[in-house]
């Protein structure tokens, strides 16, 4: 009995060790990245873009985010979104995030600072102001750590959303005129009482070989997709 218990304890220790290293090492995957470009589609048509720019100075990794898209209905503009954001990581730890988004002229924002003494995030956002656990992830599509997180911070408003991520299996898809194997995930809201407007329901395809999310899809007044266009 003791033999099997010892084996079990060793297995759990090894699993937790490698899981911890996997989570901590995620921003290291992007040390050599310069840019990730994603196109935004609605009902099969390109309506905008989401770009991420990476710079590294000493031990600080900075990611600048630009997003812009427009939706027209019968020739009338019904949705116009333009925004930017800046994330900063020091030794793989998120130390600050700032964003500003205009949605049909209405401003939304997030100002996040890591509090070293409390090991918490101080958030001032258009939808949430207060403290947050430091293991929360900013919900941007450049960071595949979102697929292992239990919660995310809205990059638009600062709202905190608990989530469930389910691995659906490996798939082969066509991308960049090539057939590649990707991991397919489903990301949904943990709290089912949330309204549909604030709930999460995404299909995500992740290229583990190159550490990039290749596609994100969801339905909201139509079919939306974020597709990887290029990266370097």
mmCIF file with all atom_site columns, C-alpha atoms in Angstrom, residues 36-144:
data_model
loop_
_atom_site.group_PDB
_atom_site.id
_atom_site.type_symbol
_atom_site.label_atom_id
_atom_site.label_alt_id
_atom_site.label_comp_id
_atom_site.label_asym_id
_atom_site.label_entity_id
_atom_site.label_seq_id
_atom_site.pdbx_PDB_ins_code
_atom_site.Cartn_x
_atom_site.Cartn_y
_atom_site.Cartn_z
_atom_site.occupancy
_atom_site.B_iso_or_equiv
_atom_site.pdbx_formal_charge
_atom_site.auth_seq_id
_atom_site.auth_comp_id
_atom_site.auth_asym_id
_atom_site.auth_atom_id
_atom_site.pdbx_PDB_model_num
ATOM 1   C CA . UNK A 1 36  ? 1.029   39.028 -34.682 1.00 0.00 ? 36  UNK A CA 1
ATOM 2   C CA . UNK A 1 37  ? -1.624  40.099 -37.188 1.00 0.00 ? 37  UNK A CA 1
ATOM 3   C CA . UNK A 1 38  ? -5.207  38.857 -37.025 1.00 0.00 ? 38  UNK A CA 1
ATOM 4   C CA . UNK A 1 39  ? -8.037  39.693 -39.389 1.00 0.00 ? 39  UNK A CA 1
ATOM 5   C CA . UNK A 1 40  ? -11.580 40.077 -38.079 1.00 0.00 ? 40  UNK A CA 1
ATOM 6   C CA . UNK A 1 41  ? -14.411 38.498 -40.059 1.00 0.00 ? 41  UNK A CA 1
ATOM 7   C CA . UNK A 1 42  ? -18.159 38.808 -39.691 1.00 0.00 ? 42  UNK A CA 1
ATOM 8   C CA . UNK A 1 43  ? -20.350 36.447 -41.684 1.00 0.00 ? 43  UNK A CA 1
ATOM 9   C CA . UNK A 1 44  ? -17.402 35.571 -43.914 1.00 0.00 ? 44  UNK A CA 1
ATOM 10  C CA . UNK A 1 45  ? -16.329 39.147 -44.740 1.00 0.00 ? 45  UNK A CA 1
ATOM 11  C CA . UNK A 1 46  ? -13.267 41.022 -43.492 1.00 0.00 ? 46  UNK A CA 1
ATOM 12  C CA . UNK A 1 47  ? -14.382 43.967 -41.360 1.00 0.00 ? 47  UNK A CA 1
ATOM 13  C CA . UNK A 1 48  ? -11.212 44.887 -39.508 1.00 0.00 ? 48  UNK A CA 1
ATOM 14  C CA . UNK A 1 49  ? -8.000  43.851 -37.789 1.00 0.00 ? 49  UNK A CA 1
ATOM 15  C CA . UNK A 1 50  ? -6.368  43.110 -34.447 1.00 0.00 ? 50  UNK A CA 1
ATOM 16  C CA . UNK A 1 51  ? -2.600  43.603 -34.316 1.00 0.00 ? 51  UNK A CA 1
ATOM 17  C CA . UNK A 1 52  ? -0.086  42.886 -31.552 1.00 0.00 ? 52  UNK A CA 1
ATOM 18  C CA . UNK A 1 53  ? 3.441   44.357 -31.496 1.00 0.00 ? 53  UNK A CA 1
ATOM 19  C CA . UNK A 1 54  ? 6.164   42.906 -29.238 1.00 0.00 ? 54  UNK A CA 1
ATOM 20  C CA . UNK A 1 55  ? 9.224   44.705 -27.886 1.00 0.00 ? 55  UNK A CA 1
ATOM 21  C CA . UNK A 1 56  ? 11.687  43.627 -25.222 1.00 0.00 ? 56  UNK A CA 1
ATOM 22  C CA . UNK A 1 57  ? 13.956  45.865 -23.177 1.00 0.00 ? 57  UNK A CA 1
ATOM 23  C CA . UNK A 1 58  ? 16.096  44.122 -20.591 1.00 0.00 ? 58  UNK A CA 1
ATOM 24  C CA . UNK A 1 59  ? 13.685  41.958 -18.589 1.00 0.00 ? 59  UNK A CA 1
ATOM 25  C CA . UNK A 1 60  ? 10.470  43.778 -19.588 1.00 0.00 ? 60  UNK A CA 1
ATOM 26  C CA . UNK A 1 61  ? 8.309   42.472 -22.438 1.00 0.00 ? 61  UNK A CA 1
ATOM 27  C CA . UNK A 1 62  ? 5.815   44.990 -23.846 1.00 0.00 ? 62  UNK A CA 1
ATOM 28  C CA . UNK A 1 63  ? 2.885   44.070 -26.070 1.00 0.00 ? 63  UNK A CA 1
ATOM 29  C CA . UNK A 1 64  ? 0.997   46.842 -27.856 1.00 0.00 ? 64  UNK A CA 1
ATOM 30  C CA . UNK A 1 65  ? -2.448  45.981 -29.157 1.00 0.00 ? 65  UNK A CA 1
ATOM 31  C CA . UNK A 1 66  ? -4.399  47.740 -31.908 1.00 0.00 ? 66  UNK A CA 1
ATOM 32  C CA . UNK A 1 67  ? -7.938  46.827 -32.918 1.00 0.00 ? 67  UNK A CA 1
ATOM 33  C CA . UNK A 1 68  ? -10.352 48.361 -35.378 1.00 0.00 ? 68  UNK A CA 1
ATOM 34  C CA . UNK A 1 69  ? -13.488 47.163 -37.123 1.00 0.00 ? 69  UNK A CA 1
ATOM 35  C CA . UNK A 1 70  ? -16.791 48.431 -38.520 1.00 0.00 ? 70  UNK A CA 1
ATOM 36  C CA . UNK A 1 71  ? -20.114 46.720 -39.134 1.00 0.00 ? 71  UNK A CA 1
ATOM 37  C CA . UNK A 1 72  ? -22.554 48.019 -41.721 1.00 0.00 ? 72  UNK A CA 1
ATOM 38  C CA . UNK A 1 73  ? -26.163 46.910 -42.111 1.00 0.00 ? 73  UNK A CA 1
ATOM 39  C CA . UNK A 1 74  ? -27.968 47.791 -45.329 1.00 0.00 ? 74  UNK A CA 1
ATOM 40  C CA . UNK A 1 75  ? -25.388 50.503 -45.962 1.00 0.00 ? 75  UNK A CA 1
ATOM 41  C CA . UNK A 1 76  ? -25.720 52.011 -42.494 1.00 0.00 ? 76  UNK A CA 1
ATOM 42  C CA . UNK A 1 77  ? -22.880 51.855 -39.972 1.00 0.00 ? 77  UNK A CA 1
ATOM 43  C CA . UNK A 1 78  ? -24.205 50.160 -36.824 1.00 0.00 ? 78  UNK A CA 1
ATOM 44  C CA . UNK A 1 79  ? -20.951 49.371 -35.008 1.00 0.00 ? 79  UNK A CA 1
ATOM 45  C CA . UNK A 1 80  ? -17.617 51.168 -35.001 1.00 0.00 ? 80  UNK A CA 1
ATOM 46  C CA . UNK A 1 81  ? -14.869 49.982 -32.640 1.00 0.00 ? 81  UNK A CA 1
ATOM 47  C CA . UNK A 1 82  ? -11.353 51.320 -32.327 1.00 0.00 ? 82  UNK A CA 1
ATOM 48  C CA . UNK A 1 83  ? -8.967  50.699 -29.465 1.00 0.00 ? 83  UNK A CA 1
ATOM 49  C CA . UNK A 1 84  ? -5.436  50.229 -28.205 1.00 0.00 ? 84  UNK A CA 1
ATOM 50  C CA . UNK A 1 85  ? -3.801  48.526 -25.270 1.00 0.00 ? 85  UNK A CA 1
ATOM 51  C CA . UNK A 1 86  ? -0.370  48.098 -23.681 1.00 0.00 ? 86  UNK A CA 1
ATOM 52  C CA . UNK A 1 87  ? 0.628   45.075 -21.582 1.00 0.00 ? 87  UNK A CA 1
ATOM 53  C CA . UNK A 1 88  ? 3.918   44.892 -19.719 1.00 0.00 ? 88  UNK A CA 1
ATOM 54  C CA . UNK A 1 89  ? 5.527   41.771 -18.237 1.00 0.00 ? 89  UNK A CA 1
ATOM 55  C CA . UNK A 1 90  ? 8.601   41.667 -16.030 1.00 0.00 ? 90  UNK A CA 1
ATOM 56  C CA . UNK A 1 91  ? 10.217  38.279 -15.536 1.00 0.00 ? 91  UNK A CA 1
ATOM 57  C CA . UNK A 1 92  ? 7.037   36.665 -16.883 1.00 0.00 ? 92  UNK A CA 1
ATOM 58  C CA . UNK A 1 93  ? 4.810   38.540 -14.449 1.00 0.00 ? 93  UNK A CA 1
ATOM 59  C CA . UNK A 1 94  ? 2.131   40.969 -15.656 1.00 0.00 ? 94  UNK A CA 1
ATOM 60  C CA . UNK A 1 95  ? 2.995   44.308 -14.050 1.00 0.00 ? 95  UNK A CA 1
ATOM 61  C CA . UNK A 1 96  ? 0.663   46.674 -15.914 1.00 0.00 ? 96  UNK A CA 1
ATOM 62  C CA . UNK A 1 97  ? -2.048  46.883 -18.528 1.00 0.00 ? 97  UNK A CA 1
ATOM 63  C CA . UNK A 1 98  ? -3.721  49.942 -19.974 1.00 0.00 ? 98  UNK A CA 1
ATOM 64  C CA . UNK A 1 99  ? -6.351  50.187 -22.690 1.00 0.00 ? 99  UNK A CA 1
ATOM 65  C CA . UNK A 1 100 ? -8.794  52.610 -24.213 1.00 0.00 ? 100 UNK A CA 1
ATOM 66  C CA . UNK A 1 101 ? -11.596 51.619 -26.576 1.00 0.00 ? 101 UNK A CA 1
ATOM 67  C CA . UNK A 1 102 ? -14.179 53.700 -28.395 1.00 0.00 ? 102 UNK A CA 1
ATOM 68  C CA . UNK A 1 103 ? -17.373 51.817 -29.270 1.00 0.00 ? 103 UNK A CA 1
ATOM 69  C CA . UNK A 1 104 ? -19.742 53.979 -31.294 1.00 0.00 ? 104 UNK A CA 1
ATOM 70  C CA . UNK A 1 105 ? -18.155 56.985 -29.614 1.00 0.00 ? 105 UNK A CA 1
ATOM 71  C CA . UNK A 1 106 ? -18.566 55.602 -26.074 1.00 0.00 ? 106 UNK A CA 1
ATOM 72  C CA . UNK A 1 107 ? -15.296 55.274 -24.185 1.00 0.00 ? 107 UNK A CA 1
ATOM 73  C CA . UNK A 1 108 ? -14.329 52.113 -22.292 1.00 0.00 ? 108 UNK A CA 1
ATOM 74  C CA . UNK A 1 109 ? -11.034 51.726 -20.452 1.00 0.00 ? 109 UNK A CA 1
ATOM 75  C CA . UNK A 1 110 ? -8.798  49.660 -18.192 1.00 0.00 ? 110 UNK A CA 1
ATOM 76  C CA . UNK A 1 111 ? -5.925  50.736 -15.951 1.00 0.00 ? 111 UNK A CA 1
ATOM 77  C CA . UNK A 1 112 ? -4.257  47.792 -14.191 1.00 0.00 ? 112 UNK A CA 1
ATOM 78  C CA . UNK A 1 113 ? -1.202  47.861 -11.931 1.00 0.00 ? 113 UNK A CA 1
ATOM 79  C CA . UNK A 1 114 ? 0.372   44.945 -10.078 1.00 0.00 ? 114 UNK A CA 1
ATOM 80  C CA . UNK A 1 115 ? 0.543   45.538 -6.305  1.00 0.00 ? 115 UNK A CA 1
ATOM 81  C CA . UNK A 1 116 ? 3.694   43.767 -5.083  1.00 0.00 ? 116 UNK A CA 1
ATOM 82  C CA . UNK A 1 117 ? 2.848   44.035 -1.390  1.00 0.00 ? 117 UNK A CA 1
ATOM 83  C CA . UNK A 1 118 ? -0.586  42.417 -1.732  1.00 0.00 ? 118 UNK A CA 1
ATOM 84  C CA . UNK A 1 119 ? 0.279   40.225 -4.738  1.00 0.00 ? 119 UNK A CA 1
ATOM 85  C CA . UNK A 1 120 ? -2.908  41.538 -6.350  1.00 0.00 ? 120 UNK A CA 1
ATOM 86  C CA . UNK A 1 121 ? -3.888  43.610 -9.350  1.00 0.00 ? 121 UNK A CA 1
ATOM 87  C CA . UNK A 1 122 ? -5.309  47.070 -8.732  1.00 0.00 ? 122 UNK A CA 1
ATOM 88  C CA . UNK A 1 123 ? -7.884  47.626 -11.473 1.00 0.00 ? 123 UNK A CA 1
ATOM 89  C CA . UNK A 1 124 ? -9.686  50.810 -12.449 1.00 0.00 ? 124 UNK A CA 1
ATOM 90  C CA . UNK A 1 125 ? -11.969 50.029 -15.359 1.00 0.00 ? 125 UNK A CA 1
ATOM 91  C CA . UNK A 1 126 ? -15.171 51.177 -16.966 1.00 0.00 ? 126 UNK A CA 1
ATOM 92  C CA . UNK A 1 127 ? -16.960 48.019 -15.719 1.00 0.00 ? 127 UNK A CA 1
ATOM 93  C CA . UNK A 1 128 ? -14.916 47.083 -12.639 1.00 0.00 ? 128 UNK A CA 1
ATOM 94  C CA . UNK A 1 129 ? -12.816 48.856 -10.037 1.00 0.00 ? 129 UNK A CA 1
ATOM 95  C CA . UNK A 1 130 ? -11.078 46.979 -7.237  1.00 0.00 ? 130 UNK A CA 1
ATOM 96  C CA . UNK A 1 131 ? -8.565  44.243 -6.508  1.00 0.00 ? 131 UNK A CA 1
ATOM 97  C CA . UNK A 1 132 ? -8.085  41.033 -8.486  1.00 0.00 ? 132 UNK A CA 1
ATOM 98  C CA . UNK A 1 133 ? -6.001  37.900 -7.963  1.00 0.00 ? 133 UNK A CA 1
ATOM 99  C CA . UNK A 1 134 ? -2.651  38.039 -9.713  1.00 0.00 ? 134 UNK A CA 1
ATOM 100 C CA . UNK A 1 135 ? -3.266  34.759 -11.556 1.00 0.00 ? 135 UNK A CA 1
ATOM 101 C CA . UNK A 1 136 ? -5.996  36.355 -13.690 1.00 0.00 ? 136 UNK A CA 1
ATOM 102 C CA . UNK A 1 137 ? -5.189  36.690 -17.404 1.00 0.00 ? 137 UNK A CA 1
ATOM 103 C CA . UNK A 1 138 ? -5.881  39.670 -19.653 1.00 0.00 ? 138 UNK A CA 1
ATOM 104 C CA . UNK A 1 139 ? -8.157  38.228 -22.324 1.00 0.00 ? 139 UNK A CA 1
ATOM 105 C CA . UNK A 1 140 ? -6.158  39.053 -25.444 1.00 0.00 ? 140 UNK A CA 1
ATOM 106 C CA . UNK A 1 141 ? -5.765  36.536 -28.259 1.00 0.00 ? 141 UNK A CA 1
ATOM 107 C CA . UNK A 1 142 ? -1.972  36.755 -28.514 1.00 0.00 ? 142 UNK A CA 1
ATOM 108 C CA . UNK A 1 143 ? -1.565  34.914 -25.200 1.00 0.00 ? 143 UNK A CA 1
ATOM 109 C CA . UNK A 1 144 ? -2.280  31.178 -25.289 1.00 0.00 ? 144 UNK A CA 1
#
